[in-house]
PDB file of C-alpha atoms in Angstrom:
ATOM      1  CA  MET A   1      84.261 110.115  82.612  1.00 61.00           C
ATOM      2  CA  HIS A   2      82.208 107.590  84.587  1.00 68.00           C
ATOM      3  CA  ASP A   3      79.406 109.975  85.473  1.00 77.00           C
ATOM      4  CA  LYS A   4      78.713 111.439  82.025  1.00 87.00           C
ATOM      5  CA  ALA A   5      75.491 113.244  82.977  1.00 89.00           C
ATOM      6  CA  ASP A   6      77.144 114.831  86.023  1.00 90.00           C
ATOM      7  CA  THR A   7      80.169 115.762  83.919  1.00 92.00           C
ATOM      8  CA  ASN A   8      77.943 117.505  81.385  1.00 94.00           C
ATOM      9  CA  ALA A   9      76.178 119.371  84.173  1.00 94.00           C
ATOM     10  CA  ARG A  10      79.473 120.443  85.749  1.00 94.00           C
ATOM     11  CA  PHE A  11      80.831 121.871  82.507  1.00 94.00           C
ATOM     12  CA  ASN A  12      77.540 123.529  81.654  1.00 94.00           C
ATOM     13  CA  ARG A  13      77.827 125.340  84.978  1.00 94.00           C
ATOM     14  CA  VAL A  14      81.507 126.316  85.041  1.00 95.00           C
ATOM     15  CA  LEU A  15      81.630 127.446  81.409  1.00 94.00           C
ATOM     16  CA  ARG A  16      78.974 130.034  82.212  1.00 92.00           C
ATOM     17  CA  LEU A  17      80.954 131.579  85.067  1.00 90.00           C
ATOM     18  CA  ALA A  18      82.292 134.270  82.731  1.00 87.00           C
ATOM     19  CA  GLY A  19      78.747 135.439  82.020  1.00 90.00           C
ATOM     20  CA  LEU A  20      79.212 134.959  78.270  1.00 88.00           C
ATOM     21  CA  PRO A  21      76.814 133.043  75.998  1.00 88.00           C
ATOM     22  CA  ILE A  22      78.001 129.454  75.624  1.00 88.00           C
ATOM     23  CA  VAL A  23      76.469 126.663  73.528  1.00 90.00           C
ATOM     24  CA  PRO A  24      78.314 123.479  74.571  1.00 93.00           C
ATOM     25  CA  HIS A  25      78.394 120.271  72.531  1.00 94.00           C
ATOM     26  CA  PHE A  26      79.291 116.949  74.132  1.00 96.00           C
ATOM     27  CA  TYR A  27      80.843 113.995  72.273  1.00 96.00           C
ATOM     28  CA  TYR A  28      81.918 110.401  72.823  1.00 94.00           C
ATOM     29  CA  PRO A  29      84.752 108.634  70.926  1.00 95.00           C
ATOM     30  CA  VAL A  30      83.147 106.410  68.314  1.00 96.00           C
ATOM     31  CA  SER A  31      85.900 103.788  68.475  1.00 96.00           C
ATOM     32  CA  HIS A  32      85.200 103.232  72.183  1.00 94.00           C
ATOM     33  CA  TYR A  33      81.982 101.456  71.174  1.00 93.00           C
ATOM     34  CA  ALA A  34      83.280  99.642  68.098  1.00 91.00           C
ATOM     35  CA  GLY A  35      81.502  96.323  67.661  1.00 89.00           C
ATOM     36  CA  ARG A  36      78.878  97.003  70.324  1.00 94.00           C
ATOM     37  CA  ALA A  37      75.802  99.128  70.771  1.00 94.00           C
ATOM     38  CA  VAL A  38      76.189 102.573  72.239  1.00 95.00           C
ATOM     39  CA  PRO A  39      74.352 102.580  75.595  1.00 93.00           C
ATOM     40  CA  SER A  40      71.190 104.660  75.513  1.00 94.00           C
ATOM     41  CA  ALA A  41      72.407 106.596  78.565  1.00 91.00           C
ATOM     42  CA  VAL A  42      75.359 107.727  76.440  1.00 93.00           C
ATOM     43  CA  SER A  43      73.611 108.403  73.138  1.00 93.00           C
ATOM     44  CA  ALA A  44      70.911 110.417  74.922  1.00 95.00           C
ATOM     45  CA  ILE A  45      73.374 113.077  76.097  1.00 95.00           C
ATOM     46  CA  LEU A  46      76.479 112.733  73.888  1.00 95.00           C
ATOM     47  CA  ALA A  47      76.928 112.850  70.124  1.00 96.00           C
ATOM     48  CA  PRO A  48      79.360 110.636  68.197  1.00 96.00           C
ATOM     49  CA  LEU A  49      82.613 112.490  67.659  1.00 96.00           C
ATOM     50  CA  ARG A  50      83.104 113.994  64.223  1.00 96.00           C
ATOM     51  CA  ILE A  51      86.615 115.348  64.133  1.00 96.00           C
ATOM     52  CA  ASP A  52      85.962 117.840  61.338  1.00 95.00           C
ATOM     53  CA  GLU A  53      82.991 119.235  63.247  1.00 94.00           C
ATOM     54  CA  ALA A  54      84.932 119.376  66.513  1.00 93.00           C
ATOM     55  CA  ALA A  55      87.862 121.196  64.901  1.00 92.00           C
ATOM     56  CA  ALA A  56      85.509 123.890  63.607  1.00 93.00           C
ATOM     57  CA  LEU A  57      84.193 124.810  67.061  1.00 95.00           C
ATOM     58  CA  ASP A  58      85.462 127.916  68.854  1.00 95.00           C
ATOM     59  CA  ALA A  59      87.194 125.763  71.467  1.00 96.00           C
ATOM     60  CA  PHE A  60      87.411 122.170  72.580  1.00 97.00           C
ATOM     61  CA  ILE A  61      87.875 120.437  75.933  1.00 97.00           C
ATOM     62  CA  ILE A  62      89.111 116.866  76.325  1.00 97.00           C
ATOM     63  CA  THR A  63      88.162 115.722  79.813  1.00 94.00           C
ATOM     64  CA  GLY A  64      89.692 113.212  82.131  1.00 91.00           C
ATOM     65  CA  ALA A  65      89.028 109.483  81.807  1.00 90.00           C
ATOM     66  CA  PRO A  66      89.583 106.629  84.290  1.00 88.00           C
ATOM     67  CA  VAL A  67      92.297 105.052  82.131  1.00 92.00           C
ATOM     68  CA  GLU A  68      95.481 106.727  83.354  1.00 91.00           C
ATOM     69  CA  GLN A  69      96.696 103.382  84.739  1.00 93.00           C
ATOM     70  CA  PHE A  70      96.776 101.956  81.200  1.00 95.00           C
ATOM     71  CA  ALA A  71      99.534 102.562  78.688  1.00 96.00           C
ATOM     72  CA  PHE A  72      98.291 104.963  76.030  1.00 96.00           C
ATOM     73  CA  ALA A  73      98.602 102.237  73.381  1.00 96.00           C
ATOM     74  CA  ASP A  74      96.216 100.049  75.385  1.00 96.00           C
ATOM     75  CA  VAL A  75      93.402 102.627  75.368  1.00 96.00           C
ATOM     76  CA  THR A  76      91.005 101.368  72.713  1.00 94.00           C
ATOM     77  CA  TYR A  77      90.160 104.819  71.373  1.00 96.00           C
ATOM     78  CA  ILE A  78      93.645 106.394  71.507  1.00 97.00           C
ATOM     79  CA  ALA A  79      94.015 106.596  67.702  1.00 97.00           C
ATOM     80  CA  GLU A  80      90.791 108.611  67.532  1.00 97.00           C
ATOM     81  CA  VAL A  81      91.977 110.879  70.349  1.00 97.00           C
ATOM     82  CA  ASN A  82      95.323 111.440  68.624  1.00 98.00           C
ATOM     83  CA  ALA A  83      93.603 112.286  65.353  1.00 98.00           C
ATOM     84  CA  LEU A  84      91.440 114.798  67.222  1.00 97.00           C
ATOM     85  CA  LEU A  85      94.519 116.293  68.920  1.00 97.00           C
ATOM     86  CA  ASP A  86      96.195 116.787  65.536  1.00 97.00           C
ATOM     87  CA  ALA A  87      93.106 118.436  64.063  1.00 97.00           C
ATOM     88  CA  LEU A  88      92.680 120.776  67.031  1.00 96.00           C
ATOM     89  CA  ALA A  89      96.336 121.804  66.973  1.00 94.00           C
ATOM     90  CA  ALA A  90      96.170 122.523  63.251  1.00 94.00           C
ATOM     91  CA  GLY A  91      93.001 124.580  63.632  1.00 90.00           C
ATOM     92  CA  GLY A  92      94.405 127.107  66.124  1.00 89.00           C
ATOM     93  CA  ARG A  93      91.336 126.946  68.362  1.00 91.00           C
ATOM     94  CA  GLU A  94      91.554 127.204  72.125  1.00 96.00           C
ATOM     95  CA  GLN A  95      92.230 123.751  73.557  1.00 97.00           C
ATOM     96  CA  LEU A  96      91.779 122.723  77.184  1.00 98.00           C
ATOM     97  CA  TYR A  97      93.061 119.307  78.190  1.00 98.00           C
ATOM     98  CA  LEU A  98      92.025 118.089  81.647  1.00 97.00           C
ATOM     99  CA  CYS A  99      93.670 115.363  83.737  1.00 96.00           C
ATOM    100  CA  TRP A 100      93.986 112.281  81.451  1.00 97.00           C
ATOM    101  CA  GLY A 101      93.177 114.520  78.503  1.00 97.00           C
ATOM    102  CA  GLY A 102      96.247 116.568  79.434  1.00 98.00           C
ATOM    103  CA  MET A 103      98.347 113.432  79.783  1.00 98.00           C
ATOM    104  CA  ALA A 104      97.320 112.146  76.352  1.00 98.00           C
ATOM    105  CA  ALA A 105      97.929 115.524  74.721  1.00 98.00           C
ATOM    106  CA  LEU A 106     101.366 116.060  76.276  1.00 98.00           C
ATOM    107  CA  ALA A 107     102.405 112.530  75.339  1.00 98.00           C
ATOM    108  CA  HIS A 108     101.192 112.698  71.738  1.00 98.00           C
ATOM    109  CA  GLN A 109     102.137 116.275  70.900  1.00 98.00           C
ATOM    110  CA  TYR A 110     105.361 116.698  72.909  1.00 98.00           C
ATOM    111  CA  GLY A 111     106.594 113.193  73.738  1.00 98.00           C
ATOM    112  CA  ILE A 112     106.268 113.760  77.492  1.00 98.00           C
ATOM    113  CA  ALA A 113     106.420 110.499  79.452  1.00 98.00           C
ATOM    114  CA  LYS A 114     103.805 109.360  81.943  1.00 98.00           C
ATOM    115  CA  HIS A 115     104.619 107.526  85.156  1.00 97.00           C
ATOM    116  CA  MET A 116     102.498 105.995  87.873  1.00 97.00           C
ATOM    117  CA  LEU A 117     102.349 107.620  91.297  1.00 97.00           C
ATOM    118  CA  PRO A 118     103.048 105.569  94.455  1.00 95.00           C
ATOM    119  CA  HIS A 119      99.383 106.065  95.360  1.00 94.00           C
ATOM    120  CA  LYS A 120      96.478 108.054  94.010  1.00 94.00           C
ATOM    121  CA  LEU A 121      96.838 111.807  94.319  1.00 96.00           C
ATOM    122  CA  PHE A 122      93.430 112.410  95.841  1.00 95.00           C
ATOM    123  CA  GLY A 123      92.329 115.484  97.715  1.00 93.00           C
ATOM    124  CA  VAL A 124      92.425 119.267  97.813  1.00 94.00           C
ATOM    125  CA  TYR A 125      95.865 120.906  97.905  1.00 95.00           C
ATOM    126  CA  PRO A 126      97.481 124.357  97.904  1.00 96.00           C
ATOM    127  CA  HIS A 127      99.382 125.504  94.822  1.00 98.00           C
ATOM    128  CA  GLU A 128     102.367 127.623  93.925  1.00 97.00           C
ATOM    129  CA  GLN A 129     102.400 129.822  90.830  1.00 97.00           C
ATOM    130  CA  LEU A 130     105.695 129.598  88.937  1.00 98.00           C
ATOM    131  CA  ALA A 131     104.878 131.725  85.894  1.00 97.00           C
ATOM    132  CA  ALA A 132     102.392 134.419  84.990  1.00 96.00           C
ATOM    133  CA  SER A 133      99.089 133.427  83.421  1.00 97.00           C
ATOM    134  CA  ASP A 134      95.844 135.325  82.991  1.00 97.00           C
ATOM    135  CA  LEU A 135      94.052 132.077  83.890  1.00 98.00           C
ATOM    136  CA  LEU A 136      95.139 132.562  87.511  1.00 98.00           C
ATOM    137  CA  THR A 137      94.826 136.349  87.705  1.00 95.00           C
ATOM    138  CA  GLY A 138      94.153 137.585  91.228  1.00 95.00           C
ATOM    139  CA  LEU A 139      94.424 134.243  93.004  1.00 97.00           C
ATOM    140  CA  PRO A 140      96.395 134.303  96.261  1.00 96.00           C
ATOM    141  CA  ALA A 141      99.513 132.293  96.996  1.00 94.00           C
ATOM    142  CA  GLY A 142      98.499 128.829  98.107  1.00 97.00           C
ATOM    143  CA  PHE A 143      95.220 128.813  96.172  1.00 97.00           C
ATOM    144  CA  MET A 144      93.382 125.499  96.430  1.00 96.00           C
ATOM    145  CA  ALA A 145      92.376 122.928  93.812  1.00 97.00           C
ATOM    146  CA  PRO A 146      91.217 119.283  93.870  1.00 96.00           C
ATOM    147  CA  HIS A 147      93.238 116.447  92.304  1.00 96.00           C
ATOM    148  CA  ALA A 148      92.217 112.855  91.581  1.00 95.00           C
ATOM    149  CA  ARG A 149      94.654 110.782  89.546  1.00 95.00           C
ATOM    150  CA  TYR A 150      96.960 107.764  89.652  1.00 95.00           C
ATOM    151  CA  ALA A 151      99.584 109.041  87.221  1.00 97.00           C
ATOM    152  CA  GLU A 152     101.762 112.063  86.531  1.00 98.00           C
ATOM    153  CA  MET A 153     103.595 113.481  83.542  1.00 98.00           C
ATOM    154  CA  ASP A 154     107.374 113.875  83.664  1.00 98.00           C
ATOM    155  CA  ARG A 155     107.977 117.297  85.205  1.00 98.00           C
ATOM    156  CA  ALA A 156     111.598 117.543  84.043  1.00 98.00           C
ATOM    157  CA  GLN A 157     110.590 116.864  80.445  1.00 98.00           C
ATOM    158  CA  VAL A 158     107.869 119.508  80.660  1.00 98.00           C
ATOM    159  CA  GLN A 159     110.394 122.066  81.888  1.00 98.00           C
ATOM    160  CA  ALA A 160     112.900 121.061  79.199  1.00 98.00           C
ATOM    161  CA  THR A 161     110.360 121.588  76.394  1.00 98.00           C
ATOM    162  CA  SER A 162     110.772 125.178  75.217  1.00 98.00           C
ATOM    163  CA  ALA A 163     107.216 125.469  73.881  1.00 98.00           C
ATOM    164  CA  LEU A 164     105.726 124.591  77.271  1.00 98.00           C
ATOM    165  CA  THR A 165     105.479 126.690  80.427  1.00 98.00           C
ATOM    166  CA  LEU A 166     104.982 125.078  83.821  1.00 98.00           C
ATOM    167  CA  VAL A 167     102.651 127.674  85.319  1.00 98.00           C
ATOM    168  CA  SER A 168     101.671 126.094  88.619  1.00 98.00           C
ATOM    169  CA  GLU A 169     102.139 123.010  90.784  1.00 98.00           C
ATOM    170  CA  THR A 170     101.611 121.782  94.329  1.00 98.00           C
ATOM    171  CA  PRO A 171     104.374 122.218  96.941  1.00 97.00           C
ATOM    172  CA  ALA A 172     105.117 118.501  96.383  1.00 97.00           C
ATOM    173  CA  HIS A 173     105.701 119.258  92.653  1.00 97.00           C
ATOM    174  CA  HIS A 174     102.572 117.629  91.324  1.00 98.00           C
ATOM    175  CA  LEU A 175     101.533 119.350  88.113  1.00 98.00           C
ATOM    176  CA  PHE A 176      98.584 121.698  88.124  1.00 98.00           C
ATOM    177  CA  LEU A 177      98.820 123.926  85.037  1.00 98.00           C
ATOM    178  CA  VAL A 178     100.996 123.763  81.908  1.00 98.00           C
ATOM    179  CA  GLU A 179     100.543 126.020  78.886  1.00 98.00           C
ATOM    180  CA  ASN A 180     101.624 126.599  75.327  1.00 98.00           C
ATOM    181  CA  ALA A 181      99.977 129.980  74.949  1.00 95.00           C
ATOM    182  CA  ALA A 182     101.189 130.481  71.380  1.00 95.00           C
ATOM    183  CA  ALA A 183      99.442 127.270  70.324  1.00 96.00           C
ATOM    184  CA  HIS A 184      96.313 128.048  72.403  1.00 97.00           C
ATOM    185  CA  GLN A 185      96.890 124.920  74.491  1.00 98.00           C
ATOM    186  CA  THR A 186      96.159 124.612  78.222  1.00 98.00           C
ATOM    187  CA  PHE A 187      96.880 121.439  80.183  1.00 98.00           C
ATOM    188  CA  MET A 188      95.248 121.349  83.613  1.00 98.00           C
ATOM    189  CA  PHE A 189      95.721 118.344  85.884  1.00 98.00           C
ATOM    190  CA  ALA A 190      93.273 119.171  88.654  1.00 97.00           C
ATOM    191  CA  HIS A 191      89.515 118.641  88.537  1.00 96.00           C
ATOM    192  CA  LEU A 192      88.479 122.266  88.890  1.00 96.00           C
ATOM    193  CA  GLU A 193      85.113 121.437  87.340  1.00 96.00           C
ATOM    194  CA  TYR A 194      84.227 119.481  90.506  1.00 94.00           C
ATOM    195  CA  GLY A 195      81.807 120.961  93.000  1.00 93.00           C
ATOM    196  CA  PRO A 196      82.133 120.359  96.765  1.00 89.00           C
ATOM    197  CA  LEU A 197      80.897 116.743  96.556  1.00 86.00           C
ATOM    198  CA  GLY A 198      82.902 115.732  93.480  1.00 88.00           C
ATOM    199  CA  LEU A 199      85.760 113.972  95.269  1.00 88.00           C
ATOM    200  CA  ALA A 200      83.411 112.277  97.735  1.00 83.00           C
ATOM    201  CA  HIS A 201      81.320 110.914  94.869  1.00 85.00           C
ATOM    202  CA  GLU A 202      84.454 109.642  93.123  1.00 84.00           C
ATOM    203  CA  TYR A 203      85.562 107.865  96.290  1.00 82.00           C
ATOM    204  CA  GLN A 204      82.135 106.314  96.846  1.00 83.00           C
ATOM    205  CA  ARG A 205      81.989 105.190  93.206  1.00 82.00           C
ATOM    206  CA  GLU A 206      85.352 103.442  93.470  1.00 79.00           C
ATOM    207  CA  ILE A 207      84.565 101.570  96.679  1.00 84.00           C
ATOM    208  CA  ALA A 208      81.150 100.547  95.325  1.00 82.00           C
ATOM    209  CA  ALA A 209      82.765  99.142  92.180  1.00 79.00           C
ATOM    210  CA  HIS A 210      85.509  97.277  94.079  1.00 82.00           C
ATOM    211  CA  PRO A 211      84.540  96.793  97.749  1.00 82.00           C
ATOM    212  CA  GLU A 212      87.324  94.214  98.105  1.00 82.00           C
ATOM    213  CA  ARG A 213      89.989  96.878  97.569  1.00 79.00           C
ATOM    214  CA  HIS A 214      91.281  99.502  99.946  1.00 79.00           C
ATOM    215  CA  TYR A 215      90.955 103.070  98.691  1.00 76.00           C
ATOM    216  CA  ARG A 216      92.454 106.137 100.307  1.00 77.00           C
ATOM    217  CA  ARG A 217      89.922 108.754 101.297  1.00 78.00           C
ATOM    218  CA  PRO A 218      90.348 112.152  99.665  1.00 79.00           C
ATOM    219  CA  GLU A 219      92.578 114.422 101.725  1.00 79.00           C
ATOM    220  CA  GLN A 220      91.570 117.822 103.121  1.00 77.00           C
ATOM    221  CA  VAL A 221      88.016 117.607 101.802  1.00 68.00           C
ATOM    222  CA  PHE A 222      85.872 117.412 104.925  1.00 61.00           C
ATOM    223  CA  ALA A 223      85.767 119.630 107.963  1.00 57.00           C
ATOM    224  CA  ASP A 224      85.361 116.452 110.017  1.00 55.00           C
ATOM    225  CA  PRO A 225      87.541 113.764 108.364  1.00 51.00           C
ATOM    226  CA  ALA A 226      85.933 110.979 110.417  1.00 52.00           C
ATOM    227  CA  HIS A 227      82.826 110.985 108.241  1.00 52.00           C
ATOM    228  CA  PHE A 228      81.438 112.433 105.037  1.00 52.00           C
ATOM    229  CA  GLY A 229      79.771 115.501 106.366  1.00 55.00           C
ATOM    230  CA  GLY A 230      80.330 119.184 105.797  1.00 60.00           C
ATOM    231  CA  PRO A 231      82.525 119.136 102.678  1.00 71.00           C
ATOM    232  CA  VAL A 232      84.570 122.255 102.100  1.00 81.00           C
ATOM    233  CA  PHE A 233      84.552 124.082  98.768  1.00 90.00           C
ATOM    234  CA  ASN A 234      87.726 126.082  99.177  1.00 92.00           C
ATOM    235  CA  TRP A 235      88.578 125.935  95.472  1.00 95.00           C
ATOM    236  CA  ALA A 236      85.477 127.922  94.451  1.00 96.00           C
ATOM    237  CA  ASP A 237      87.530 131.057  93.734  1.00 96.00           C
ATOM    238  CA  THR A 238      90.095 129.050  91.759  1.00 97.00           C
ATOM    239  CA  GLN A 239      87.314 127.452  89.739  1.00 97.00           C
ATOM    240  CA  ALA A 240      85.571 130.752  88.994  1.00 97.00           C
ATOM    241  CA  THR A 241      88.813 132.535  88.060  1.00 97.00           C
ATOM    242  CA  PHE A 242      90.160 129.777  85.835  1.00 98.00           C
ATOM    243  CA  PHE A 243      87.026 129.024  83.828  1.00 97.00           C
ATOM    244  CA  SER A 244      85.976 132.662  83.541  1.00 96.00           C
ATOM    245  CA  GLN A 245      89.373 133.615  82.194  1.00 96.00           C
ATOM    246  CA  TRP A 246      89.563 130.614  79.869  1.00 97.00           C
ATOM    247  CA  VAL A 247      86.160 131.408  78.325  1.00 96.00           C
ATOM    248  CA  ARG A 248      87.338 134.999  77.831  1.00 94.00           C
ATOM    249  CA  ARG A 249      90.376 133.617  76.011  1.00 95.00           C
ATOM    250  CA  VAL A 250      88.043 131.665  73.746  1.00 95.00           C
ATOM    251  CA  ALA A 251      86.039 134.801  72.987  1.00 93.00           C
ATOM    252  CA  ALA A 252      89.188 136.836  72.274  1.00 91.00           C
ATOM    253  CA  ASN A 253      90.637 134.135  70.007  1.00 84.00           C
ATOM    254  CA  ARG A 254      87.377 133.912  68.083  1.00 80.00           C
ATOM    255  CA  LEU A 255      87.298 137.683  67.625  1.00 76.00           C
ATOM    256  CA  SER A 256      90.884 137.827  66.390  1.00 75.00           C
ATOM    257  CA  SER A 257      90.348 134.950  63.963  1.00 71.00           C
ATOM    258  CA  THR A 258      87.341 136.644  62.371  1.00 66.00           C
ATOM    259  CA  ASN A 259      89.046 140.039  61.907  1.00 62.00           C
TER     260      ASN A 259
END
């Protein structure tokens, strides 16, 4: 993620929503910095990835990354990511793959194809639940969640893969949640870790980096769409339910593996 310190802070917060003791570790892919010095802003808050160490943790999250417009083969650290995916799958730990992390995992582990969207899916949208999942227990029909991505995984291939369950999507059939519960794998394509200003900060970061380009503003984020004021946080219940339930899954899996 671009904003590594903010990302750490977001996950520190949401992983504690279940009220269970959590000791998070944060890593960067070593191959991403091959042949150059690791920036001090990175090394100060992230450790170099050791796959054997990561696979021994109770659970592992692979976050999004701003590379979904690249072919997987063109991502400089994809071999390291794929090796990590293999180790996590073999270890039977709970795995949560978010946004690009979900794309990379579905492509590597299940051969699901990625395609570019006509424009960035960017905003807060209602969702339909297609299959039961404890991760969404108690949420109403049309629950909200924020999305921010330029690409999508092939929905038909997901549905045709017997090991995978398409749990939830938007009314426009953009993926939200896919699971392989037997393999302890969760693929979530929204940015539920974002707080109320997350999408606004992403938009401002993009236009600051490339002021010559036109970027679509995030949809359904602000009470007054004419300016950035009064952001809504109507996915707070979705966020709390999802992360609380996922952490409880981690605790249950750990207990069963030690008995």
